[in-house]
Amino acid sequence: MEALDDLVSRYLSPAVMPHCENSSVEFVVDGRVWMRRMHELLTSLGPGDAAYICGLQMDPEMDLTGRRAGEPGHEPLGDLLARLAADGVDVRIILAGAVVSSSIARPTIGPFHQNVSSAHRLRRWRRDGEKPPLADRVLLDWSGSGVGSNHQKATIVRRGDELTAGVGGIDYVASRIDEAPHHRLEVQGARWGWHDAGSIIQGPAAEDVWRVLRMRWLGASNLPRRRYLWPAVKGLPILNPPTVAPEIEPAPAQKVHQAPGEACQILRSVGPWYIDSLLPWERRHYGGISRDGVREIYHTLVQAIGAAQRYIYLEDQYFHEYPGGDHRFELYPHLSAAAARGVKVIMVGSGTRDPAESGPLINGTINHDLQRKVIDPLPPQQRRNVGLWRIEHLTVHAKVVVVDDRFAAVGSANLFSRSMVGVDTELTTAVVTAGDSVRDLRVRLWAEHLRTPVADDLRPHLEDLDLALGMFRPEWLPPQAPAGSWRTPGLPSGFAPIESVLTFVGPA
């Protein structure tokens, strides 16, 4: 077994002090399990406890268990949160806001206009005629870059003095309640699924998540008062209420949660601007952080990619740049350099675009950024070390990086540079381990995309990295592997796919 100190220095950036063997991190794949775990956490709370949530968006009408309106036991999320607040739980909710985009209903620009409706709905949510318990506990956070968004997705609960944090890419929206084999949802009459991931954290590392939520609440509650901009919505309330719940208290010190052979970091991306407003024009730096912003996620991913020896596996919604990024902080050159030294670079993305976005077929071909920045710099003989695959009928919303069965990062940050520099504020959990937790995450993900159950006789073959890499390119199979491995049911033993949805895009 490799020494943990060596793995930490190899894969983790020194930008953030790691938590070594004192904080547990559980990886969750897909939204149904995630929502069930969040429901368990929230419903376990009582008077004096706390629940803090931040996200890009929230649907107050969704039920975390997936029940539909009218079904026995159905409880809208808004009702659950209002009930908790009425019972004495300190509930705070922060949704992404934007002064201009919040004022525009058509065309839709992100979730911002809908977030205003969701926030006002939650603030007015009544139970049994009582005063709305969330009236001063829901904020729209329009801080940060004027062309970006507050994209961090986190939930943290305090039960007594014990913290449990959830960090990932999953928003509280009903369509996120999905799981393999992803055949329960439809979009425009066609089959559709949603694939996502997150991590659940306990121990001292959860204090880091608490601090992020605490600073988000402080920042959002001190923003200048802003109203809608257009006469068509004149008279509607200001984006945030005139008075809000008081500051969040500092995190209680956490007991050790044993994690032998494992270290983790809670990583942020935050841009330099606290206020970057066009109408009315105003610019103001954050206080208490570097005037260049915080780029912890970028530094750790560069470190891990640079340390890769066998493979780099990425799941992401976007494998190309979006406006607002900074080419100096792109990850593509680092991926290309890894492929040049023989590392297998595997990228898995959507076969169906997020229905909230418009545009042509996604991942139908190698896009311009991957071609020009990753593939073209490689010698011809090294270009087959890189590959892009899509999952048919599926939106891949997970933001996952796995390296060498030793390092994993799971959070809200997309691959593009606007996430790396904090144009979109982000939060990610990074883990390095001398044990099996990262390998087990890889096995679950790869089995899901192969649509094969992980039977006892198949698991050793998935765990065998030499053999498992061959599921992506036949030439990556070891010489002794039978022809047709991962392409023929029963090869290897236990391989029993119910369908084939993993589609190679390129390069050939």
Short mmCIF file of C-alpha atoms in Angstrom, two decimals:
data_model
loop_
_atom_site.label_atom_id
_atom_site.label_comp_id
_atom_site.label_asym_id
_atom_site.label_seq_id
_atom_site.Cartn_x
_atom_site.Cartn_y
_atom_site.Cartn_z
CA MET A 1 0.00 0.00 0.00
CA GLU A 2 1.30 3.43 -0.94
CA ALA A 3 1.92 5.89 1.89
CA LEU A 4 -0.86 8.45 2.21
CA ASP A 5 1.62 11.31 2.56
CA ASP A 6 3.12 10.41 -0.81
CA LEU A 7 -0.30 10.33 -2.46
CA VAL A 8 -1.27 13.67 -0.93
CA SER A 9 1.88 15.36 -2.20
CA ARG A 10 1.48 13.74 -5.64
CA TYR A 11 -2.21 14.38 -6.36
CA LEU A 12 -3.39 17.25 -4.12
CA SER A 13 -2.45 20.88 -4.51
CA PRO A 14 -0.93 22.64 -1.48
CA ALA A 15 -3.44 25.46 -2.07
CA VAL A 16 -5.74 23.89 0.56
CA MET A 17 -4.77 22.03 3.72
CA PRO A 18 -6.03 18.45 3.34
CA HIS A 19 -7.95 16.57 6.01
CA CYS A 20 -5.98 13.36 6.52
CA GLU A 21 -7.75 10.27 7.88
CA ASN A 22 -10.16 12.34 9.98
CA SER A 23 -13.11 12.95 7.63
CA SER A 24 -15.26 10.44 5.78
CA VAL A 25 -16.37 10.99 2.18
CA GLU A 26 -19.10 8.84 0.62
CA PHE A 27 -19.60 9.07 -3.14
CA VAL A 28 -23.19 8.98 -4.40
CA VAL A 29 -23.97 8.20 -8.03
CA ASP A 30 -27.27 9.42 -9.52
CA GLY A 31 -30.00 11.56 -8.10
CA ARG A 32 -32.52 9.12 -6.63
CA VAL A 33 -30.12 7.91 -3.94
CA TRP A 34 -28.94 11.48 -3.36
CA MET A 35 -32.47 12.83 -2.82
CA ARG A 36 -33.32 9.95 -0.51
CA ARG A 37 -30.22 10.67 1.59
CA MET A 38 -31.02 14.39 1.73
CA HIS A 39 -34.59 13.54 2.78
CA GLU A 40 -33.26 11.33 5.58
CA LEU A 41 -30.95 14.08 6.78
CA LEU A 42 -33.59 16.81 6.71
CA THR A 43 -36.32 14.76 8.37
CA SER A 44 -33.94 13.76 11.17
CA LEU A 45 -33.73 17.36 12.41
CA GLY A 46 -35.50 18.86 15.40
CA PRO A 47 -35.71 22.13 17.34
CA GLY A 48 -32.32 23.82 17.65
CA ASP A 49 -30.83 21.98 14.66
CA ALA A 50 -29.94 23.64 11.34
CA ALA A 51 -30.26 23.05 7.58
CA TYR A 52 -28.50 25.27 5.05
CA ILE A 53 -28.94 24.83 1.29
CA CYS A 54 -27.40 26.66 -1.65
CA GLY A 55 -27.94 25.83 -5.29
CA LEU A 56 -28.39 27.04 -8.80
CA GLN A 57 -32.14 26.41 -8.60
CA MET A 58 -34.87 24.76 -6.55
CA ASP A 59 -38.36 23.47 -7.28
CA PRO A 60 -40.43 23.96 -4.08
CA GLU A 61 -43.13 21.61 -5.36
CA MET A 62 -40.88 18.56 -5.78
CA ASP A 63 -40.99 15.64 -3.35
CA LEU A 64 -37.53 14.34 -2.39
CA THR A 65 -38.81 10.75 -2.36
CA GLY A 66 -40.10 11.03 -5.93
CA ARG A 67 -43.77 10.78 -4.98
CA ARG A 68 -46.19 12.64 -7.21
CA ALA A 69 -48.95 14.99 -6.08
CA GLY A 70 -51.90 12.96 -4.88
CA GLU A 71 -49.86 9.90 -3.94
CA PRO A 72 -49.88 8.85 -0.26
CA GLY A 73 -47.05 10.48 1.67
CA HIS A 74 -46.35 13.16 -0.95
CA GLU A 75 -44.73 16.21 0.64
CA PRO A 76 -43.51 19.17 -1.40
CA LEU A 77 -40.00 20.30 -0.52
CA GLY A 78 -41.35 23.76 0.34
CA ASP A 79 -43.73 22.21 2.86
CA LEU A 80 -40.92 20.11 4.37
CA LEU A 81 -38.61 23.12 4.77
CA ALA A 82 -41.41 25.34 6.12
CA ARG A 83 -42.36 22.61 8.60
CA LEU A 84 -38.79 22.32 9.81
CA ALA A 85 -38.48 26.10 10.23
CA ALA A 86 -41.80 26.28 12.09
CA ASP A 87 -40.58 23.52 14.41
CA GLY A 88 -37.46 25.49 15.36
CA VAL A 89 -34.89 24.29 12.83
CA ASP A 90 -32.63 27.09 11.53
CA VAL A 91 -33.39 26.80 7.80
CA ARG A 92 -31.56 28.98 5.24
CA ILE A 93 -31.85 28.75 1.44
CA ILE A 94 -29.65 30.56 -1.09
CA LEU A 95 -30.54 30.43 -4.78
CA ALA A 96 -28.61 31.87 -7.71
CA GLY A 97 -29.79 35.34 -8.63
CA ALA A 98 -29.07 37.87 -11.36
CA VAL A 99 -30.41 41.42 -11.53
CA VAL A 100 -30.89 41.61 -15.30
CA SER A 101 -31.62 37.95 -16.12
CA SER A 102 -34.11 37.70 -13.25
CA SER A 103 -36.18 40.39 -14.96
CA ILE A 104 -36.45 38.56 -18.30
CA ALA A 105 -39.08 35.87 -18.73
CA ARG A 106 -38.47 35.34 -22.47
CA PRO A 107 -36.01 34.38 -23.74
CA THR A 108 -35.08 32.19 -20.80
CA ILE A 109 -31.60 32.98 -19.47
CA GLY A 110 -30.66 30.25 -17.04
CA PRO A 111 -32.91 29.60 -14.05
CA PHE A 112 -32.80 33.17 -12.74
CA HIS A 113 -36.31 34.37 -13.56
CA GLN A 114 -37.77 31.12 -12.24
CA ASN A 115 -35.65 31.44 -9.09
CA VAL A 116 -37.39 34.73 -8.27
CA SER A 117 -40.74 32.92 -8.38
CA SER A 118 -39.36 30.02 -6.32
CA ALA A 119 -37.90 32.37 -3.71
CA HIS A 120 -41.12 34.37 -3.36
CA ARG A 121 -43.11 31.13 -3.16
CA LEU A 122 -40.91 29.80 -0.36
CA ARG A 123 -41.02 33.10 1.54
CA ARG A 124 -44.83 33.08 1.45
CA TRP A 125 -45.21 29.36 2.23
CA ARG A 126 -47.76 28.98 5.03
CA ARG A 127 -48.66 26.02 7.18
CA ASP A 128 -52.02 25.92 8.93
CA GLY A 129 -52.49 29.69 8.71
CA GLU A 130 -49.33 30.49 10.68
CA LYS A 131 -46.90 33.28 9.81
CA PRO A 132 -44.70 32.16 6.87
CA PRO A 133 -41.72 30.58 8.65
CA LEU A 134 -39.32 31.08 5.70
CA ALA A 135 -40.12 34.77 5.10
CA ASP A 136 -36.62 36.00 5.99
CA ARG A 137 -34.72 32.79 5.19
CA VAL A 138 -34.57 32.63 1.40
CA LEU A 139 -32.07 34.79 -0.49
CA LEU A 140 -31.27 35.33 -4.15
CA ASP A 141 -27.50 35.67 -4.42
CA TRP A 142 -26.60 37.85 -7.41
CA SER A 143 -23.03 38.45 -6.22
CA GLY A 144 -20.06 37.52 -8.40
CA SER A 145 -19.29 37.97 -12.06
CA GLY A 146 -21.96 39.70 -14.10
CA VAL A 147 -21.72 37.03 -16.84
CA GLY A 148 -21.56 34.06 -14.46
CA SER A 149 -23.65 32.43 -11.78
CA ASN A 150 -23.44 31.17 -8.24
CA HIS A 151 -23.23 27.53 -9.25
CA GLN A 152 -22.23 25.93 -5.94
CA LYS A 153 -24.60 23.14 -4.87
CA ALA A 154 -24.36 22.16 -1.23
CA THR A 155 -26.56 21.09 1.68
CA ILE A 156 -25.31 20.99 5.25
CA VAL A 157 -27.25 19.96 8.31
CA ARG A 158 -26.36 20.29 11.97
CA ARG A 159 -28.00 17.78 14.30
CA GLY A 160 -26.94 18.84 17.76
CA ASP A 161 -23.29 19.64 17.12
CA GLU A 162 -22.75 17.00 14.41
CA LEU A 163 -22.44 18.21 10.82
CA THR A 164 -23.20 16.27 7.64
CA ALA A 165 -22.52 17.98 4.31
CA GLY A 166 -23.57 17.12 0.79
CA VAL A 167 -21.53 18.60 -2.05
CA GLY A 168 -22.11 17.86 -5.73
CA GLY A 169 -23.81 18.91 -8.92
CA ILE A 170 -27.40 18.05 -8.00
CA ASP A 171 -30.11 20.69 -7.65
CA TYR A 172 -33.45 20.14 -5.95
CA VAL A 173 -35.45 19.62 -9.15
CA ALA A 174 -37.81 16.70 -9.76
CA SER A 175 -36.14 15.58 -13.01
CA ARG A 176 -32.91 14.91 -11.10
CA ILE A 177 -34.55 11.97 -9.32
CA ASP A 178 -33.21 9.32 -11.65
CA GLU A 179 -30.95 6.28 -11.60
CA ALA A 180 -29.57 3.60 -13.89
CA PRO A 181 -30.71 2.35 -16.35
CA HIS A 182 -32.31 5.78 -16.84
CA HIS A 183 -35.51 4.81 -18.59
CA ARG A 184 -38.14 6.51 -16.39
CA LEU A 185 -38.02 10.06 -17.82
CA GLU A 186 -39.07 11.48 -21.17
CA VAL A 187 -38.40 14.70 -23.02
CA GLN A 188 -40.46 15.68 -26.06
CA GLY A 189 -41.90 12.17 -26.15
CA ALA A 190 -38.51 10.48 -26.32
CA ARG A 191 -36.63 8.47 -23.73
CA TRP A 192 -34.41 10.57 -21.49
CA GLY A 193 -32.40 10.23 -18.30
CA TRP A 194 -30.36 12.38 -15.92
CA HIS A 195 -27.02 11.24 -14.50
CA ASP A 196 -25.39 13.11 -11.62
CA ALA A 197 -23.05 12.63 -8.67
CA GLY A 198 -22.20 14.03 -5.27
CA SER A 199 -20.33 13.36 -2.04
CA ILE A 200 -21.48 13.20 1.58
CA ILE A 201 -18.94 14.42 4.12
CA GLN A 202 -18.60 14.05 7.88
CA GLY A 203 -15.84 15.07 10.24
CA PRO A 204 -13.70 18.23 10.27
CA ALA A 205 -13.95 18.59 6.47
CA ALA A 206 -17.68 19.32 6.93
CA GLU A 207 -16.66 22.47 8.83
CA ASP A 208 -15.18 23.76 5.55
CA VAL A 209 -18.55 23.35 3.83
CA TRP A 210 -20.27 25.13 6.72
CA ARG A 211 -17.85 28.05 6.32
CA VAL A 212 -18.70 28.32 2.63
CA LEU A 213 -22.44 28.45 3.37
CA ARG A 214 -21.86 30.90 6.21
CA MET A 215 -19.94 33.28 3.93
CA ARG A 216 -22.52 32.87 1.15
CA TRP A 217 -25.30 33.90 3.56
CA LEU A 218 -23.29 36.86 4.82
CA GLY A 219 -22.49 37.99 1.29
CA ALA A 220 -26.02 37.57 -0.06
CA SER A 221 -27.67 39.26 2.92
CA ASN A 222 -25.46 42.35 2.53
CA LEU A 223 -26.01 42.91 -1.20
CA PRO A 224 -27.58 46.26 -2.16
CA ARG A 225 -31.35 46.15 -2.54
CA ARG A 226 -32.36 45.52 -6.14
CA ARG A 227 -35.74 45.37 -7.85
CA TYR A 228 -36.84 44.06 -11.20
CA LEU A 229 -35.70 46.40 -13.95
CA TRP A 230 -38.60 46.50 -16.37
CA PRO A 231 -41.91 48.39 -16.13
CA ALA A 232 -43.81 45.20 -17.06
CA VAL A 233 -43.05 43.84 -13.60
CA LYS A 234 -43.13 47.14 -11.76
CA GLY A 235 -44.44 46.79 -8.24
CA LEU A 236 -43.12 43.32 -7.63
CA PRO A 237 -41.05 42.90 -4.47
CA ILE A 238 -37.34 43.56 -4.34
CA LEU A 239 -35.19 40.51 -5.10
CA ASN A 240 -34.38 40.03 -1.41
CA PRO A 241 -36.46 40.97 1.65
CA PRO A 242 -35.57 44.15 3.57
CA THR A 243 -34.71 42.15 6.69
CA VAL A 244 -33.18 38.69 6.81
CA ALA A 245 -32.32 36.14 9.45
CA PRO A 246 -29.14 36.94 11.38
CA GLU A 247 -25.66 35.76 10.56
CA ILE A 248 -24.92 32.05 10.71
CA GLU A 249 -22.85 31.07 13.72
CA PRO A 250 -19.35 29.61 13.29
CA ALA A 251 -19.21 25.86 12.76
CA PRO A 252 -19.02 23.65 15.84
CA ALA A 253 -15.78 21.69 16.04
CA GLN A 254 -16.26 18.21 14.60
CA LYS A 255 -15.14 14.90 15.97
CA VAL A 256 -12.91 12.70 13.88
CA HIS A 257 -14.63 10.38 11.41
CA GLN A 258 -12.12 7.64 10.79
CA ALA A 259 -10.99 7.37 7.17
CA PRO A 260 -7.87 5.17 7.13
CA GLY A 261 -5.56 5.80 4.21
CA GLU A 262 -7.68 8.68 2.88
CA ALA A 263 -7.37 12.47 2.66
CA CYS A 264 -9.79 15.05 1.30
CA GLN A 265 -10.03 18.71 0.37
CA ILE A 266 -13.05 21.01 0.07
CA LEU A 267 -12.21 23.20 -2.92
CA ARG A 268 -13.69 26.48 -4.17
CA SER A 269 -13.72 28.58 -7.29
CA VAL A 270 -14.65 32.20 -6.60
CA GLY A 271 -14.09 35.13 -8.94
CA PRO A 272 -12.68 38.46 -7.81
CA TRP A 273 -15.93 40.46 -7.96
CA TYR A 274 -18.43 40.59 -5.12
CA ILE A 275 -20.56 43.04 -7.12
CA ASP A 276 -20.28 43.26 -10.90
CA SER A 277 -23.50 44.98 -11.89
CA LEU A 278 -24.39 46.42 -15.27
CA LEU A 279 -27.73 48.03 -14.40
CA PRO A 280 -27.03 50.00 -12.30
CA TRP A 281 -23.30 49.89 -12.97
CA GLU A 282 -21.20 49.03 -9.91
CA ARG A 283 -18.06 46.98 -9.27
CA ARG A 284 -16.71 45.93 -5.91
CA HIS A 285 -14.14 43.30 -4.90
CA TYR A 286 -14.79 40.67 -2.28
CA GLY A 287 -13.30 41.41 1.09
CA GLY A 288 -11.15 38.77 2.74
CA ILE A 289 -9.97 36.94 -0.39
CA SER A 290 -7.32 37.62 -3.01
CA ARG A 291 -8.22 40.34 -5.49
CA ASP A 292 -7.59 37.70 -8.20
CA GLY A 293 -10.19 35.37 -6.70
CA VAL A 294 -9.95 31.75 -5.48
CA ARG A 295 -8.89 28.97 -7.87
CA GLU A 296 -8.48 25.99 -5.57
CA ILE A 297 -10.32 23.55 -7.85
CA TYR A 298 -8.11 24.44 -10.80
CA HIS A 299 -4.88 24.01 -8.86
CA THR A 300 -5.81 20.60 -7.47
CA LEU A 301 -7.08 19.31 -10.84
CA VAL A 302 -3.87 20.47 -12.54
CA GLN A 303 -1.86 18.69 -9.85
CA ALA A 304 -3.83 15.45 -10.20
CA ILE A 305 -3.81 15.47 -14.01
CA GLY A 306 -0.09 16.17 -13.98
CA ALA A 307 0.48 13.22 -11.64
CA ALA A 308 -1.59 10.74 -13.67
CA GLN A 309 0.25 7.56 -14.63
CA ARG A 310 -2.45 5.22 -16.04
CA TYR A 311 -5.71 7.02 -16.82
CA ILE A 312 -7.76 10.19 -16.38
CA TYR A 313 -11.52 9.73 -16.46
CA LEU A 314 -13.83 12.73 -16.79
CA GLU A 315 -17.61 13.00 -16.76
CA ASP A 316 -18.88 16.45 -17.62
CA GLN A 317 -21.74 18.38 -19.14
CA TYR A 318 -19.42 20.55 -21.25
CA PHE A 319 -16.18 19.57 -22.99
CA HIS A 320 -15.81 22.98 -24.62
CA GLU A 321 -15.47 26.60 -23.55
CA TYR A 322 -18.33 28.96 -22.82
CA PRO A 323 -18.19 32.79 -22.82
CA GLY A 324 -16.60 34.27 -19.75
CA GLY A 325 -13.70 31.85 -19.40
CA ASP A 326 -9.98 32.60 -19.31
CA HIS A 327 -7.67 30.60 -21.61
CA ARG A 328 -4.86 30.81 -19.04
CA PHE A 329 -6.84 28.48 -16.79
CA GLU A 330 -8.00 25.87 -19.26
CA LEU A 331 -7.39 22.21 -18.45
CA TYR A 332 -7.07 21.07 -22.07
CA PRO A 333 -3.26 21.55 -22.32
CA HIS A 334 -2.78 19.47 -19.19
CA LEU A 335 -4.96 16.67 -20.58
CA SER A 336 -3.00 16.76 -23.83
CA ALA A 337 0.31 16.58 -21.95
CA ALA A 338 -0.95 13.55 -20.02
CA ALA A 339 -1.93 11.77 -23.25
CA ALA A 340 1.47 12.58 -24.72
CA ARG A 341 3.15 10.62 -21.94
CA GLY A 342 0.89 7.61 -22.50
CA VAL A 343 -1.94 8.26 -20.03
CA LYS A 344 -5.40 7.20 -21.24
CA VAL A 345 -7.72 10.24 -21.25
CA ILE A 346 -11.38 9.17 -21.18
CA MET A 347 -14.16 11.76 -21.48
CA VAL A 348 -17.82 10.77 -21.07
CA GLY A 349 -20.62 13.22 -21.83
CA SER A 350 -24.26 13.59 -22.73
CA GLY A 351 -26.11 11.96 -25.58
CA THR A 352 -29.06 14.29 -24.98
CA ARG A 353 -28.65 17.97 -24.29
CA ASP A 354 -30.14 19.36 -21.08
CA PRO A 355 -33.72 20.23 -22.13
CA ALA A 356 -33.33 23.63 -20.42
CA GLU A 357 -30.76 24.53 -23.08
CA SER A 358 -31.20 25.00 -26.81
CA GLY A 359 -28.83 23.85 -29.50
CA PRO A 360 -27.98 21.02 -31.88
CA LEU A 361 -27.03 17.45 -31.07
CA ILE A 362 -24.48 17.40 -28.28
CA ASN A 363 -21.28 15.34 -28.54
CA GLY A 364 -22.07 14.24 -32.06
CA THR A 365 -18.48 14.97 -33.08
CA ILE A 366 -15.22 16.07 -31.52
CA ASN A 367 -15.70 19.77 -30.86
CA HIS A 368 -13.31 22.52 -31.85
CA ASP A 369 -11.79 22.99 -28.39
CA LEU A 370 -10.99 19.30 -27.89
CA GLN A 371 -9.63 18.96 -31.41
CA ARG A 372 -7.45 22.06 -31.34
CA LYS A 373 -6.34 22.06 -27.70
CA VAL A 374 -6.09 18.38 -26.78
CA ILE A 375 -5.77 16.23 -29.92
CA ASP A 376 -3.93 18.36 -32.51
CA PRO A 377 -0.89 19.04 -30.26
CA LEU A 378 -0.32 15.29 -29.91
CA PRO A 379 1.93 13.25 -32.23
CA PRO A 380 -0.31 11.04 -34.44
CA GLN A 381 0.71 7.88 -32.62
CA GLN A 382 -0.46 9.35 -29.27
CA ARG A 383 -3.88 10.63 -30.37
CA ARG A 384 -5.55 7.32 -29.67
CA ASN A 385 -4.71 7.81 -26.00
CA VAL A 386 -7.65 10.26 -25.97
CA GLY A 387 -11.32 9.51 -26.48
CA LEU A 388 -14.74 11.11 -26.15
CA TRP A 389 -17.83 8.96 -25.56
CA ARG A 390 -21.47 9.91 -25.16
CA ILE A 391 -24.27 8.09 -23.33
CA GLU A 392 -27.35 7.81 -25.51
CA HIS A 393 -30.69 9.14 -24.21
CA LEU A 394 -28.92 10.69 -21.21
CA THR A 395 -27.92 14.10 -19.91
CA VAL A 396 -24.61 13.67 -18.10
CA HIS A 397 -24.66 16.42 -15.50
CA ALA A 398 -22.07 14.84 -13.19
CA LYS A 399 -18.80 16.69 -12.77
CA VAL A 400 -16.37 13.87 -11.96
CA VAL A 401 -12.62 13.48 -12.37
CA VAL A 402 -11.00 10.14 -11.47
CA VAL A 403 -7.27 9.48 -11.79
CA ASP A 404 -5.36 6.20 -11.40
CA ASP A 405 -7.87 4.72 -8.89
CA ARG A 406 -6.18 7.04 -6.38
CA PHE A 407 -7.76 10.48 -6.87
CA ALA A 408 -11.35 11.61 -7.37
CA ALA A 409 -13.01 15.03 -7.53
CA VAL A 410 -16.81 15.33 -7.42
CA GLY A 411 -18.64 18.62 -7.23
CA SER A 412 -20.29 21.44 -9.15
CA ALA A 413 -17.33 22.57 -11.29
CA ASN A 414 -17.50 21.92 -15.03
CA LEU A 415 -14.38 21.32 -17.09
CA PHE A 416 -14.45 24.71 -18.80
CA SER A 417 -12.33 27.59 -17.57
CA ARG A 418 -15.20 29.77 -16.37
CA SER A 419 -15.62 27.22 -13.58
CA MET A 420 -11.89 27.16 -12.92
CA VAL A 421 -11.58 30.95 -12.45
CA GLY A 422 -14.82 31.46 -10.55
CA VAL A 423 -16.92 33.23 -13.16
CA ASP A 424 -19.26 30.48 -12.01
CA THR A 425 -18.63 30.01 -8.28
CA GLU A 426 -18.06 26.32 -7.60
CA LEU A 427 -17.56 23.82 -4.77
CA THR A 428 -15.90 20.42 -5.18
CA THR A 429 -14.72 17.60 -2.94
CA ALA A 430 -11.36 16.03 -3.82
CA VAL A 431 -10.23 12.73 -2.33
CA VAL A 432 -6.99 10.79 -2.51
CA THR A 433 -6.82 7.28 -1.10
CA ALA A 434 -4.49 4.37 -0.59
CA GLY A 435 -7.58 2.18 -0.27
CA ASP A 436 -10.41 1.16 -2.59
CA SER A 437 -12.97 3.99 -2.41
CA VAL A 438 -11.91 5.67 -5.66
CA ARG A 439 -11.61 2.35 -7.48
CA ASP A 440 -15.09 1.45 -6.27
CA LEU A 441 -16.44 4.77 -7.58
CA ARG A 442 -14.90 3.99 -10.99
CA VAL A 443 -16.38 0.49 -10.99
CA ARG A 444 -19.87 1.84 -10.25
CA LEU A 445 -19.64 4.49 -12.96
CA TRP A 446 -18.24 2.25 -15.66
CA ALA A 447 -20.72 -0.54 -14.90
CA GLU A 448 -23.57 1.95 -15.07
CA HIS A 449 -22.49 3.22 -18.48
CA LEU A 450 -22.09 -0.36 -19.72
CA ARG A 451 -25.59 -1.04 -18.33
CA THR A 452 -24.39 -4.21 -16.67
CA PRO A 453 -25.14 -5.43 -13.14
CA VAL A 454 -22.02 -5.77 -10.99
CA ALA A 455 -22.38 -9.47 -10.24
CA ASP A 456 -19.86 -11.22 -8.02
CA ASP A 457 -18.15 -12.85 -10.98
CA LEU A 458 -17.94 -9.55 -12.91
CA ARG A 459 -16.59 -7.34 -10.13
CA PRO A 460 -13.00 -8.67 -10.24
CA HIS A 461 -12.88 -7.92 -13.98
CA LEU A 462 -14.12 -4.36 -13.47
CA GLU A 463 -11.62 -3.89 -10.66
CA ASP A 464 -8.80 -5.13 -12.92
CA LEU A 465 -7.76 -1.80 -14.43
CA ASP A 466 -5.78 -3.37 -17.29
CA LEU A 467 -8.85 -5.26 -18.45
CA ALA A 468 -11.43 -2.58 -17.62
CA LEU A 469 -9.73 0.10 -19.73
CA GLY A 470 -10.38 -2.09 -22.75
CA MET A 471 -14.09 -1.36 -22.56
CA PHE A 472 -13.35 1.99 -24.18
CA ARG A 473 -10.95 1.03 -27.00
CA PRO A 474 -10.24 -2.56 -28.09
CA GLU A 475 -6.53 -1.79 -28.48
CA TRP A 476 -6.42 -0.87 -24.79
CA LEU A 477 -7.20 -4.48 -23.84
CA PRO A 478 -4.27 -6.48 -22.45
CA PRO A 479 -2.81 -9.05 -24.90
CA GLN A 480 -4.24 -12.01 -23.01
CA ALA A 481 -7.84 -10.70 -23.04
CA PRO A 482 -10.20 -12.67 -25.30
CA ALA A 483 -11.27 -10.93 -28.49
CA GLY A 484 -14.65 -9.29 -28.01
CA SER A 485 -14.16 -8.52 -24.34
CA TRP A 486 -16.69 -5.90 -23.20
CA ARG A 487 -18.38 -6.17 -26.62
CA THR A 488 -19.89 -9.64 -26.25
CA PRO A 489 -22.13 -10.73 -23.36
CA GLY A 490 -20.25 -13.16 -21.16
CA LEU A 491 -16.83 -11.70 -22.05
CA PRO A 492 -15.58 -11.31 -19.40
CA SER A 493 -17.63 -13.66 -17.25
CA GLY A 494 -20.56 -11.93 -15.62
CA PHE A 495 -20.77 -9.20 -18.27
CA ALA A 496 -24.52 -9.01 -18.94
CA PRO A 497 -25.47 -5.66 -20.48
CA ILE A 498 -29.17 -4.94 -20.78
CA GLU A 499 -28.50 -2.50 -23.64
CA SER A 500 -25.68 -0.65 -25.39
CA VAL A 501 -25.67 3.13 -24.85
CA LEU A 502 -21.93 3.98 -24.60
CA THR A 503 -21.13 5.46 -28.02
CA PHE A 504 -17.64 6.33 -29.21
CA VAL A 505 -17.39 9.83 -30.71
CA GLY A 506 -13.69 10.10 -31.56
CA PRO A 507 -10.94 10.59 -32.47
CA ALA A 508 -10.70 7.55 -34.75
#
